[in-house]
Amino acid sequence: MAHAEVHDHNTPLEYQSETGRLNILGFWIFLGAEIALFSTLFATYLVLMFRTADGPTPHELFELKGVLIETFLLLTSSFTCGIAIHEMRRRNRKGLFTWMIITLALGAGFLGYEIYEFVTYVHEGAALGTSAFWSGFFVIVGTHGLHVTMGIAWITLILIQVARRGLTPQTSAKVFISSLYWHFLDVVWIFIFTAVYLTGMVLHNG
Amino acid sequence: MKWDEFFVTGDPLIYGADVSIGLTVIGILFYLTYFKKWQWLWTEWLTTVDHKKLGIMYIASAVLMLFRGGVDALLMRVQLATPDSKFLDSQHYNEIFTTHGTIMIIFMAMPFLIGLINVVIPLQIGARDVAFPYLNAVSFWTFFIGAMLFNVSFVIGGSPSAGWTSYMPLAGNELSPGPGQNYYLLGLQIAGIGTLLTGINFLVTILKMRAPGMTLFRMPVFTWSALITMIIIVFAFPILTVALALMTFDRLFGAHFFTLQGAGMDMLWANLFWLWGHPEVYIVVLPAFGMFSEIISTFSRKTIFGYKAMIWAMIIIAGYSFMVWVHHFFTMGSGELVNSVFSITTMIIGIPTGIKIFNWLFTMYKGKISFTTPMLWSLGFIVNFVIGGVTGVMLAMAAADYQYHNTYFLVAHFHYVLIAGTVFACFAGLIFWFPKMFGYKLNERIGKWVFWVFNIGFNVCFIPQFILGLDGMPRRVYTYSAASGWGNLNMLSTVGGFLMGVAFLILVYNFYFSFRYSERENTGDSWGLGRTLEWSTTSAVPPHYNFAITPTVKSFDPLIQMKRDNVDLKPKIKDIKKIHMPDNSGVPFFMSAFFFIAGFGLVFEWFWMGIVGLIGVFITLIIRSFDPNEGYYVSEEEIKETERLTV
Ligand code: HEM
Ligand SMILES: [Cu+2]
């Protein structure tokens, strides 16, 4: 556990404590579980893809523009999150804060668009209970959105801790882990974009 | 909802249960207050993050659940003992077989094994604790509160009645109205969080916290089995999480995943359930295999035969466990091709299992065997488990399964694997490591009675069920006609069931008897035959930091090597250094209380209450995140005193 350890300069801050290293490995395994979770949701969605019953089809409702904006916002946020970690490793607290806050703002923008999209669909007659297809749609996209929401809240809490305690091996491990989570959500979104939106628009066309 | 619907009313059995629950609670409260034990309970147990104590709490809860599940079983057996019996009505019977199955698998088998893993694994790899001790406490408390939530259904609101498999549309709102099925969904969901966290925790622990010199292929077989089980947990439990959540959406928010309306797909549930469910049966049997390996090797005084084959067999089983799920519904329209493929994968899984059986036999071959009770349970396991395995392969033949499926033949099969595998292992492991937990052994003479009564009872109970099944008696029916001719065998089966009940009571008596009269152990190697590091501690019950000095491992079966080299296990004063340990915490306890509130609210669809509970959960998460949780140091003086080292 937390002993004084000797490190060369190449060891990143977040890897400098035993606890930090264990936490990071544990989090990678957690991400493995998350992959299993989203895989199950994808399988469910794909199985239910053509089961629209009497409700609208995705082809009628999906709108590429909003989804592209969401995608752009989230992808950019992953990039800025990467820069934030880079700044952290340079022990530049200000840089870390600036880039992380930009990341969170982009995340919030993504969420805003997503909520708007959901509300629109509901107004157009497609809600959770409309058909198996829409149940699958709202749950998979909603689960991702919920993850983004939690990510924003969590990173905010961690930033408060960094502000209070400074960049220690403990706090930097937390920042690093939350950044892994953020990138992961980005990857999941790419799959959602492909499997849900593109496929939904193309396959339902015919 | 009216109050008379809130509490389950009208059944004398339930009133009896109400009274006994009430009396037990009052009894416990009185005991704690009268003997001024509250403080002790809180600091020593409820807030502990010590893997050994958490393990003991897991095991205690599991034994309690074994009792509850066992009472369910005996009620069912009473009802079935005679044809056209009126003891239980059909609804009540359905509730009881549902809670029996669910409790035995989720709240008895898994926590029992996880409890033993908790106690033993960190010791076996020479670690001071698990990688995330705090998370370990969260795991325990979420499991515990999930189990409590599920059990409350019995007296408040009514129990689920759609079977532990909860197939749709039976488990949907139309056919299972009321809160019962919601209890199933939320109780399992909350407990599942704990299981997943355990998976992550022990993976990291085993991968990263092994004593110096313990390479992967020097790890004891039990540690290997735990490692592989945790991998299965990490990949299988999220599937259950999703499946439960989707059904919750169907029931609470009108979604159409598995419903008949809205183009939902009921078979999707069956697939998701068994995609988790089959790996789950290996989650509960691999640790059992691991424990039997330790016990058989120890009491045969021989190193395990075919160590590497044992491990590869488990790895192959783990992989295959995700590729056989369809064998649970061959009859539900999958078609010949799909059935054939899954028939073959299922039979293949029998091969590594068979290899393991032979390895255990060869381990005993020419060994000098001590017939202690853990060894007896292991021998009983080998014999009975083979019956379970062979009948499993019979069921695996898709065409033949049309005959066996949903009959008592299937019921007998899975009891032969689950009882002879998992339950025997839990008993064997508990007895074997009992001195590690409490510092004294369970009485061997009484233990042998438990073994024989249980074993005879077990076979008397389930062999008739094979015959009944072949004769066409379906499972999950609450009664049958006298004309069917099934009366005698059912009566016999019930007698066997009660014999197992008697054995359980003798076991409980043994807990009491041994607590009073057993000789206290004064070495760490209680059986005198220990091979692995948990037996190398200086005292019978290891101190909270486990090892004053982290052991160094030079070979497989490290303690045997140390004994051969005449290594003095007593630490030297000059080597003692202060030890860093994690702080206790009450947060997991409160977190689980909020989970209970949230779960209970959702069960009754009181969404305000669900939200209040969830907010509470988040607050506890935030509190923990802001706690610097630096732990503390055990001073050199304290260690010297504990280890009885004098200058
Ligand atoms: C040689 C290995 C095994 C084979 C080939 C096998 C095969 C099967 C098959 C084909 C079924 C479905 C039969 C039907 O529904 O008609 C089944 C059911 C079952 N098996 Fe096994 N099995 C094996 C080992 C195990 C083990 C090790 C366990 C648990 C420790 C287990 C627990 C169960 C349970 C719980 C069910 C029934 C669940 C239910 O429908 O409620 N099996 N087995
Ligand atoms: Cu199976």
Coordinates of C-alpha atoms in Angstrom, one line a residue, chain B residues 80-560:
Chain B
L80 CA -45.6 -33.7 -3.1
A81 CA -45.3 -36.7 -0.7
T82 CA -48.8 -37.8 -1.4
P83 CA -51.1 -37.5 -4.5
D84 CA -53.8 -34.8 -4.5
S85 CA -52.4 -33.2 -1.4
K86 CA -54.0 -30.0 -0.1
F87 CA -51.1 -28.8 2.1
L88 CA -50.2 -26.0 -0.3
D89 CA -52.3 -24.4 -3.0
S90 CA -50.8 -23.9 -6.5
Q91 CA -50.0 -20.2 -6.1
H92 CA -48.2 -20.9 -2.8
Y93 CA -46.3 -23.8 -4.3
N94 CA -45.2 -21.7 -7.3
E95 CA -43.9 -19.0 -4.9
I96 CA -42.0 -21.5 -2.9
F97 CA -40.2 -23.2 -5.8
T98 CA -39.3 -19.8 -7.2
T99 CA -37.8 -18.5 -3.9
H100 CA -36.2 -21.9 -3.3
G101 CA -34.3 -21.9 -6.6
T102 CA -33.4 -18.2 -6.5
I103 CA -32.2 -18.2 -2.9
M104 CA -30.2 -21.4 -3.2
I105 CA -28.2 -20.2 -6.2
I106 CA -27.9 -16.5 -5.7
F107 CA -28.1 -16.1 -2.0
M108 CA -26.7 -19.4 -0.7
A109 CA -24.3 -21.1 -3.2
M110 CA -22.5 -17.9 -4.4
P111 CA -22.1 -16.1 -1.1
F112 CA -21.0 -19.4 0.6
L113 CA -18.2 -19.8 -2.0
I114 CA -17.4 -16.1 -2.1
G115 CA -17.1 -16.2 1.7
L116 CA -14.7 -19.1 1.6
I117 CA -12.7 -17.4 -1.2
N118 CA -12.6 -14.2 1.0
V119 CA -11.3 -16.0 4.0
V120 CA -8.8 -18.2 2.2
I121 CA -7.5 -16.6 -1.0
P122 CA -5.6 -13.6 0.4
L123 CA -3.9 -16.0 2.9
Q124 CA -3.2 -18.5 0.3
I125 CA -1.3 -16.0 -1.9
G126 CA 0.5 -14.5 1.1
A127 CA -1.3 -11.1 1.0
R128 CA -2.3 -8.8 3.8
D129 CA -5.7 -8.2 2.4
V130 CA -7.5 -7.9 -0.9
A131 CA -6.6 -5.2 -3.4
F132 CA -9.7 -3.1 -2.5
P133 CA -10.7 -3.8 1.1
Y134 CA -13.3 -1.1 1.2
L135 CA -14.9 -2.3 -2.0
N136 CA -15.0 -5.8 -0.5
A137 CA -17.2 -4.4 2.3
V138 CA -19.5 -2.8 -0.3
S139 CA -19.7 -6.2 -2.1
F140 CA -20.8 -7.9 1.1
W141 CA -23.3 -5.3 2.1
T142 CA -25.0 -5.1 -1.3
F143 CA -25.2 -8.9 -1.5
F144 CA -26.7 -8.9 2.0
I145 CA -29.2 -6.2 1.4
G146 CA -30.2 -7.7 -1.9
A147 CA -30.9 -11.0 -0.1
M148 CA -32.9 -9.3 2.6
L149 CA -34.9 -7.4 0.1
F150 CA -35.7 -10.6 -1.7
N151 CA -36.6 -12.4 1.5
V152 CA -39.0 -9.6 2.7
S153 CA -41.3 -10.5 -0.2
F154 CA -42.3 -13.5 1.8
V155 CA -44.2 -11.4 4.4
I156 CA -44.7 -8.0 2.6
G157 CA -46.3 -7.9 -0.8
G158 CA -46.0 -11.5 -1.8
S159 CA -43.2 -13.6 -3.3
P160 CA -42.3 -14.0 -7.0
S161 CA -43.9 -17.1 -8.6
A162 CA -42.5 -17.3 -12.1
G163 CA -39.6 -19.7 -11.3
W164 CA -36.0 -18.8 -10.8
T165 CA -35.7 -18.6 -14.6
S166 CA -38.6 -16.1 -14.7
Y167 CA -39.5 -16.8 -18.3
M168 CA -41.6 -14.2 -20.2
P169 CA -44.5 -13.8 -20.7
L170 CA -45.2 -15.6 -17.5
A171 CA -43.1 -13.1 -15.5
G172 CA -44.8 -10.1 -17.2
N173 CA -47.4 -7.8 -15.6
E174 CA -50.4 -9.6 -17.1
L175 CA -49.6 -13.1 -15.7
S176 CA -47.6 -12.0 -12.6
P177 CA -49.2 -8.9 -11.3
G178 CA -48.2 -7.3 -8.0
P179 CA -44.8 -6.7 -6.4
G180 CA -43.6 -10.3 -6.3
Q181 CA -41.7 -10.4 -9.5
N182 CA -40.3 -6.9 -8.8
Y183 CA -38.6 -8.3 -5.7
Y184 CA -36.9 -10.8 -7.9
L185 CA -35.7 -8.2 -10.3
L186 CA -34.4 -5.7 -7.7
G187 CA -33.1 -8.1 -5.2
L188 CA -31.0 -9.8 -7.8
Q189 CA -29.9 -6.5 -9.3
I190 CA -28.6 -5.1 -6.0
A191 CA -26.9 -8.4 -5.1
G192 CA -25.4 -8.5 -8.6
I193 CA -23.6 -5.3 -8.1
G194 CA -21.8 -6.9 -5.1
T195 CA -20.9 -9.9 -7.1
L196 CA -19.4 -7.9 -10.0
L197 CA -17.3 -5.9 -7.6
T198 CA -16.1 -9.1 -6.0
G199 CA -15.1 -10.3 -9.4
I200 CA -13.0 -7.2 -10.1
N201 CA -11.6 -7.1 -6.6
F202 CA -10.3 -10.7 -6.6
L203 CA -9.0 -10.5 -10.1
V204 CA -6.8 -7.6 -9.2
T205 CA -5.9 -9.3 -5.9
I206 CA -4.8 -12.5 -7.4
L207 CA -3.0 -10.9 -10.3
K208 CA -1.2 -8.2 -8.3
M209 CA -0.9 -9.1 -4.6
R210 CA 0.8 -12.5 -4.6
A211 CA 3.8 -13.0 -2.4
P212 CA 7.2 -12.8 -4.0
G213 CA 8.1 -16.0 -5.8
M214 CA 4.5 -17.1 -6.3
T215 CA 4.4 -17.2 -10.1
L216 CA 1.1 -18.0 -11.8
F217 CA 2.0 -21.6 -12.1
R218 CA 2.9 -21.9 -8.5
M219 CA -0.6 -20.7 -7.4
P220 CA -2.6 -23.3 -5.4
V221 CA -5.5 -24.8 -7.4
F222 CA -8.1 -23.1 -5.3
T223 CA -6.6 -19.7 -6.1
W224 CA -6.6 -20.6 -9.8
S225 CA -10.2 -21.7 -9.6
A226 CA -11.1 -18.4 -7.9
L227 CA -9.2 -16.4 -10.6
I228 CA -11.1 -18.2 -13.4
T229 CA -14.4 -17.9 -11.6
M230 CA -13.8 -14.1 -11.2
I231 CA -13.2 -13.8 -15.0
I232 CA -16.5 -15.6 -15.6
I233 CA -18.2 -13.2 -13.2
V234 CA -16.8 -10.1 -14.8
F235 CA -18.2 -11.2 -18.2
A236 CA -21.4 -13.0 -17.2
F237 CA -22.9 -10.7 -14.6
P238 CA -23.3 -7.6 -16.8
I239 CA -25.5 -9.8 -19.0
L240 CA -27.7 -10.5 -16.0
T241 CA -27.7 -6.8 -15.1
V242 CA -29.0 -5.9 -18.5
A243 CA -31.6 -8.7 -18.6
L244 CA -33.0 -7.7 -15.2
A245 CA -33.0 -4.1 -16.1
L246 CA -34.9 -4.7 -19.3
M247 CA -37.5 -6.8 -17.6
T248 CA -37.8 -4.0 -15.0
F249 CA -38.4 -1.5 -17.8
D250 CA -41.1 -3.9 -19.2
R251 CA -42.8 -4.2 -15.9
L252 CA -42.4 -0.7 -14.4
F253 CA -42.3 1.6 -17.4
G254 CA -44.2 -0.2 -20.1
A255 CA -41.3 -1.1 -22.4
H256 CA -41.7 -4.0 -24.8
F257 CA -38.5 -6.0 -24.7
F258 CA -40.0 -9.4 -23.8
T259 CA -43.7 -8.7 -23.9
L260 CA -46.2 -10.2 -26.4
Q261 CA -47.5 -6.8 -27.3
G262 CA -45.5 -4.2 -29.1
A263 CA -43.6 -6.8 -31.0
G264 CA -41.5 -7.7 -28.0
M265 CA -39.6 -11.1 -28.0
D266 CA -40.1 -13.4 -25.2
M267 CA -37.3 -15.8 -26.3
L268 CA -34.9 -12.9 -26.0
W269 CA -35.3 -13.2 -22.2
A270 CA -34.6 -16.9 -22.3
N271 CA -31.5 -16.3 -24.3
L272 CA -30.1 -13.6 -22.1
F273 CA -31.0 -15.4 -18.9
W274 CA -29.1 -18.5 -19.9
L275 CA -26.2 -16.6 -21.4
W276 CA -25.7 -15.6 -17.9
G277 CA -27.2 -18.7 -16.3
H278 CA -25.0 -21.3 -17.7
P279 CA -21.8 -19.5 -16.9
E280 CA -23.4 -19.0 -13.5
V281 CA -23.5 -22.8 -12.9
Y282 CA -19.7 -22.8 -13.5
I283 CA -19.3 -19.8 -11.2
V284 CA -20.7 -22.0 -8.4
V285 CA -18.9 -25.2 -9.4
L286 CA -15.3 -24.1 -10.2
P287 CA -14.5 -22.9 -6.7
A288 CA -15.9 -26.1 -5.5
F289 CA -13.5 -28.0 -7.8
G290 CA -10.7 -25.8 -6.4
M291 CA -11.5 -26.6 -2.8
F292 CA -11.8 -30.4 -3.4
S293 CA -8.4 -30.2 -5.1
E294 CA -6.8 -28.7 -1.9
I295 CA -8.6 -31.1 0.4
I296 CA -7.9 -34.3 -1.6
S297 CA -4.2 -33.3 -2.0
T298 CA -3.8 -32.4 1.7
F299 CA -5.4 -35.6 3.1
S300 CA -3.8 -37.9 0.6
R301 CA -0.4 -36.3 1.6
K302 CA 0.4 -35.9 -2.1
T303 CA 0.8 -33.1 -4.5
I304 CA -2.1 -32.7 -6.8
F305 CA -1.9 -35.0 -9.8
G306 CA -1.8 -33.2 -13.2
Y307 CA -1.6 -29.7 -11.9
K308 CA -1.4 -28.0 -15.3
A309 CA -4.1 -30.3 -16.7
M310 CA -6.3 -29.2 -13.8
I311 CA -5.8 -25.6 -14.6
W312 CA -6.2 -25.9 -18.4
A313 CA -9.3 -27.9 -17.8
M314 CA -10.8 -25.0 -15.8
I315 CA -9.8 -22.5 -18.4
I316 CA -11.4 -24.5 -21.1
I317 CA -14.6 -25.0 -19.0
A318 CA -14.7 -21.2 -18.5
G319 CA -14.5 -20.5 -22.2
Y320 CA -17.0 -23.1 -23.1
S321 CA -19.4 -22.1 -20.4
F322 CA -20.4 -19.1 -22.7
M323 CA -21.1 -21.4 -25.7
V324 CA -23.7 -23.8 -24.4
W325 CA -26.6 -21.8 -23.2
V326 CA -29.1 -23.0 -25.8
H327 CA -29.1 -26.5 -24.2
H328 CA -31.6 -25.1 -21.7
F329 CA -34.2 -24.7 -24.3
F330 CA -33.7 -27.2 -27.0
T331 CA -37.5 -27.8 -27.0
M332 CA -38.3 -24.1 -27.6
G333 CA -38.0 -23.9 -31.3
S334 CA -34.3 -23.4 -32.1
G335 CA -34.2 -25.8 -35.0
E336 CA -32.0 -28.8 -35.8
L337 CA -28.9 -27.0 -36.8
V338 CA -28.7 -24.8 -33.8
N339 CA -29.7 -27.6 -31.5
S340 CA -27.0 -29.9 -32.9
V341 CA -24.2 -27.3 -32.5
F342 CA -25.1 -26.6 -28.9
S343 CA -25.6 -30.3 -28.2
I344 CA -22.0 -30.8 -29.3
T345 CA -20.5 -27.9 -27.4
T346 CA -22.3 -29.1 -24.3
M347 CA -21.0 -32.6 -24.6
I348 CA -17.5 -31.3 -25.1
I349 CA -17.6 -29.5 -21.8
G350 CA -17.9 -32.9 -20.1
I351 CA -14.4 -33.8 -21.3
P352 CA -12.3 -31.3 -19.2
T353 CA -14.6 -32.2 -16.3
G354 CA -13.9 -35.8 -16.7
I355 CA -10.1 -35.1 -16.8
K356 CA -10.5 -33.4 -13.4
I357 CA -12.2 -36.4 -12.0
F358 CA -9.4 -38.7 -13.1
N359 CA -6.8 -36.3 -11.6
W360 CA -8.5 -36.4 -8.2
L361 CA -8.5 -40.2 -8.4
F362 CA -4.8 -40.3 -9.3
T363 CA -4.0 -37.8 -6.6
M364 CA -5.4 -40.4 -4.1
Y365 CA -3.7 -43.3 -5.8
K366 CA -1.0 -44.7 -3.5
G367 CA -1.6 -41.8 -1.2
K368 CA -1.7 -42.2 2.6
I369 CA -5.2 -41.1 3.0
S370 CA -6.7 -39.7 6.3
F371 CA -10.4 -40.0 6.3
T372 CA -11.3 -36.7 8.0
T373 CA -14.7 -35.2 7.4
P374 CA -13.5 -32.8 4.7
M375 CA -12.0 -35.8 2.9
L376 CA -15.3 -37.7 3.3
W377 CA -17.2 -34.9 1.7
S378 CA -14.7 -34.9 -1.2
L379 CA -15.0 -38.6 -1.7
G380 CA -18.8 -38.3 -1.6
F381 CA -18.5 -35.5 -4.2
I382 CA -16.6 -37.6 -6.7
V383 CA -19.1 -40.4 -6.6
N384 CA -22.2 -38.3 -6.7
F385 CA -20.9 -35.7 -9.1
V386 CA -20.2 -38.3 -11.7
I387 CA -23.9 -39.2 -11.7
G388 CA -24.7 -35.5 -12.2
G389 CA -22.2 -35.3 -15.0
V390 CA -23.4 -38.4 -16.8
T391 CA -27.0 -37.4 -16.7
G392 CA -25.9 -34.0 -17.9
V393 CA -24.5 -35.5 -21.0
M394 CA -27.7 -37.4 -21.5
L395 CA -29.6 -34.2 -21.3
A396 CA -27.2 -32.6 -23.8
M397 CA -28.4 -34.9 -26.6
A398 CA -31.0 -32.5 -28.0
A399 CA -33.2 -35.2 -29.4
A400 CA -33.3 -37.1 -26.2
D401 CA -33.8 -33.9 -24.2
Y402 CA -37.3 -33.7 -25.7
Q403 CA -38.1 -36.6 -23.4
Y404 CA -36.2 -35.4 -20.3
H405 CA -36.8 -31.6 -20.5
N406 CA -39.0 -30.1 -17.8
T407 CA -39.3 -33.4 -16.0
Y408 CA -38.0 -34.6 -12.6
F409 CA -35.1 -36.1 -14.5
L410 CA -33.7 -32.6 -15.1
V411 CA -34.4 -31.7 -11.5
A412 CA -32.4 -34.7 -10.3
H413 CA -29.6 -33.9 -12.7
F414 CA -29.0 -30.4 -11.4
H415 CA -29.3 -31.3 -7.8
Y416 CA -26.6 -34.0 -8.4
V417 CA -24.2 -31.3 -9.7
L418 CA -25.3 -28.5 -7.4
I419 CA -25.6 -30.4 -4.1
A420 CA -22.8 -32.9 -4.7
G421 CA -20.6 -30.2 -6.3
T422 CA -21.3 -26.9 -4.6
V423 CA -23.0 -27.8 -1.4
F424 CA -20.6 -30.7 -0.5
A425 CA -17.7 -28.3 -1.3
C426 CA -19.1 -25.6 1.0
F427 CA -19.4 -28.1 3.8
A428 CA -16.0 -29.6 3.1
G429 CA -14.3 -26.2 2.8
L430 CA -16.1 -24.8 5.9
I431 CA -14.9 -27.8 8.0
F432 CA -11.4 -27.7 6.5
W433 CA -10.8 -24.0 7.0
F434 CA -12.9 -23.7 10.2
P435 CA -9.8 -23.6 12.4
K436 CA -8.4 -20.8 10.3
M437 CA -11.5 -18.7 11.0
F438 CA -12.3 -19.6 14.6
G439 CA -9.2 -21.3 16.1
Y440 CA -10.8 -24.7 16.8
K441 CA -12.0 -27.6 14.7
L442 CA -15.6 -28.8 14.3
N443 CA -16.1 -32.1 16.1
E444 CA -15.1 -34.9 13.7
R445 CA -17.4 -37.6 15.2
I446 CA -20.5 -35.4 14.9
G447 CA -19.2 -34.3 11.5
K448 CA -19.2 -37.9 10.3
W449 CA -22.8 -38.3 11.4
V450 CA -23.7 -35.2 9.4
F451 CA -21.9 -36.6 6.4
W452 CA -23.5 -40.0 6.4
V453 CA -27.0 -38.8 7.2
F454 CA -26.8 -36.1 4.5
N455 CA -25.4 -38.4 1.9
I456 CA -27.9 -41.1 2.4
G457 CA -30.7 -38.6 2.5
F458 CA -29.4 -36.9 -0.6
N459 CA -29.5 -40.1 -2.6
V460 CA -32.8 -41.3 -1.2
C461 CA -34.2 -37.9 -2.2
F462 CA -32.9 -37.6 -5.7
I463 CA -32.5 -41.1 -7.2
P464 CA -36.3 -41.6 -7.1
Q465 CA -36.6 -38.3 -9.0
F466 CA -34.6 -39.7 -11.9
I467 CA -37.1 -42.6 -12.2
L468 CA -40.1 -40.3 -11.7
G469 CA -38.7 -38.1 -14.5
L470 CA -38.3 -40.9 -16.9
D471 CA -41.8 -41.9 -16.0
G472 CA -43.0 -38.5 -17.2
M473 CA -43.6 -36.6 -14.0
P474 CA -43.2 -32.9 -14.9
R475 CA -41.3 -30.4 -12.7
R476 CA -43.0 -27.4 -11.2
V477 CA -46.4 -29.0 -10.7
Y478 CA -48.0 -28.6 -7.3
T479 CA -49.7 -32.0 -7.3
Y480 CA -50.5 -35.1 -9.2
S481 CA -53.2 -37.7 -9.3
A482 CA -53.1 -41.0 -7.5
A483 CA -53.7 -42.8 -10.8
S484 CA -50.3 -41.6 -12.0
G485 CA -48.7 -44.1 -9.7
W486 CA -46.0 -41.6 -8.6
G487 CA -47.0 -41.6 -5.0
N488 CA -44.6 -44.1 -3.5
L489 CA -41.4 -42.7 -5.1
N490 CA -42.4 -39.2 -4.1
M491 CA -42.9 -40.3 -0.5
L492 CA -39.5 -41.9 -0.6
S493 CA -38.0 -38.7 -2.0
T494 CA -39.6 -36.7 0.8
V495 CA -38.1 -39.0 3.4
G496 CA -34.7 -38.4 1.8
G497 CA -35.3 -34.7 1.9
F498 CA -36.1 -34.8 5.6
L499 CA -32.9 -36.8 6.3
M500 CA -31.0 -33.9 4.8
G501 CA -32.9 -31.6 7.0
V502 CA -31.9 -33.7 10.0
A503 CA -28.3 -33.6 8.9
F504 CA -28.4 -29.8 8.7
L505 CA -29.7 -29.7 12.3
I506 CA -26.9 -32.0 13.5
L507 CA -24.4 -29.6 11.7
V508 CA -25.9 -26.7 13.6
Y509 CA -25.6 -28.7 16.8
N510 CA -22.0 -29.3 15.9
F511 CA -21.4 -25.5 15.7
Y512 CA -22.6 -25.2 19.2
F513 CA -20.9 -28.3 20.5
S514 CA -17.6 -27.5 19.0
F515 CA -17.8 -23.9 20.2
R516 CA -18.2 -25.2 23.8
Y517 CA -15.9 -28.3 23.8
S518 CA -13.4 -28.3 21.0
E519 CA -9.8 -28.1 21.9
R520 CA -8.3 -24.7 20.9
E521 CA -5.6 -24.9 18.2
N522 CA -2.2 -23.5 19.0
T523 CA -0.4 -23.7 15.7
G524 CA -1.3 -22.3 12.3
D525 CA -1.1 -25.7 10.7
S526 CA -4.2 -27.2 12.4
W527 CA -4.5 -30.4 10.4
G528 CA -0.7 -30.9 10.5
L529 CA -0.7 -31.6 6.8
G530 CA -0.9 -28.0 5.4
R531 CA 0.6 -27.5 2.0
T532 CA -0.2 -23.9 1.2
L533 CA 0.6 -20.5 2.8
E534 CA -2.7 -20.1 4.7
W535 CA -1.4 -22.8 7.1
S536 CA 2.0 -21.1 7.6
T537 CA 0.6 -18.3 9.8
T538 CA 2.0 -18.3 13.3
S539 CA -1.3 -18.6 15.1
A540 CA -4.4 -20.6 14.2
V541 CA -6.4 -17.5 13.4
P542 CA -4.2 -15.1 11.6
P543 CA -3.9 -11.6 13.0
H544 CA -5.7 -8.8 11.1
Y545 CA -2.6 -8.1 9.1
N546 CA -2.3 -11.8 8.2
F547 CA 1.5 -12.1 7.9
A548 CA 4.0 -10.2 10.1
I549 CA 6.5 -10.8 7.4
T550 CA 5.4 -11.5 3.8
P551 CA 6.4 -15.0 3.0
T552 CA 8.7 -15.9 0.0
V553 CA 7.6 -18.7 -2.2
K554 CA 10.1 -21.1 -3.8
S555 CA 7.9 -23.8 -5.2
F556 CA 4.4 -25.1 -5.7
D557 CA 3.0 -26.3 -2.3
P558 CA 5.3 -23.8 -0.6
L559 CA 4.6 -24.9 2.9
I560 CA 5.7 -28.5 2.1

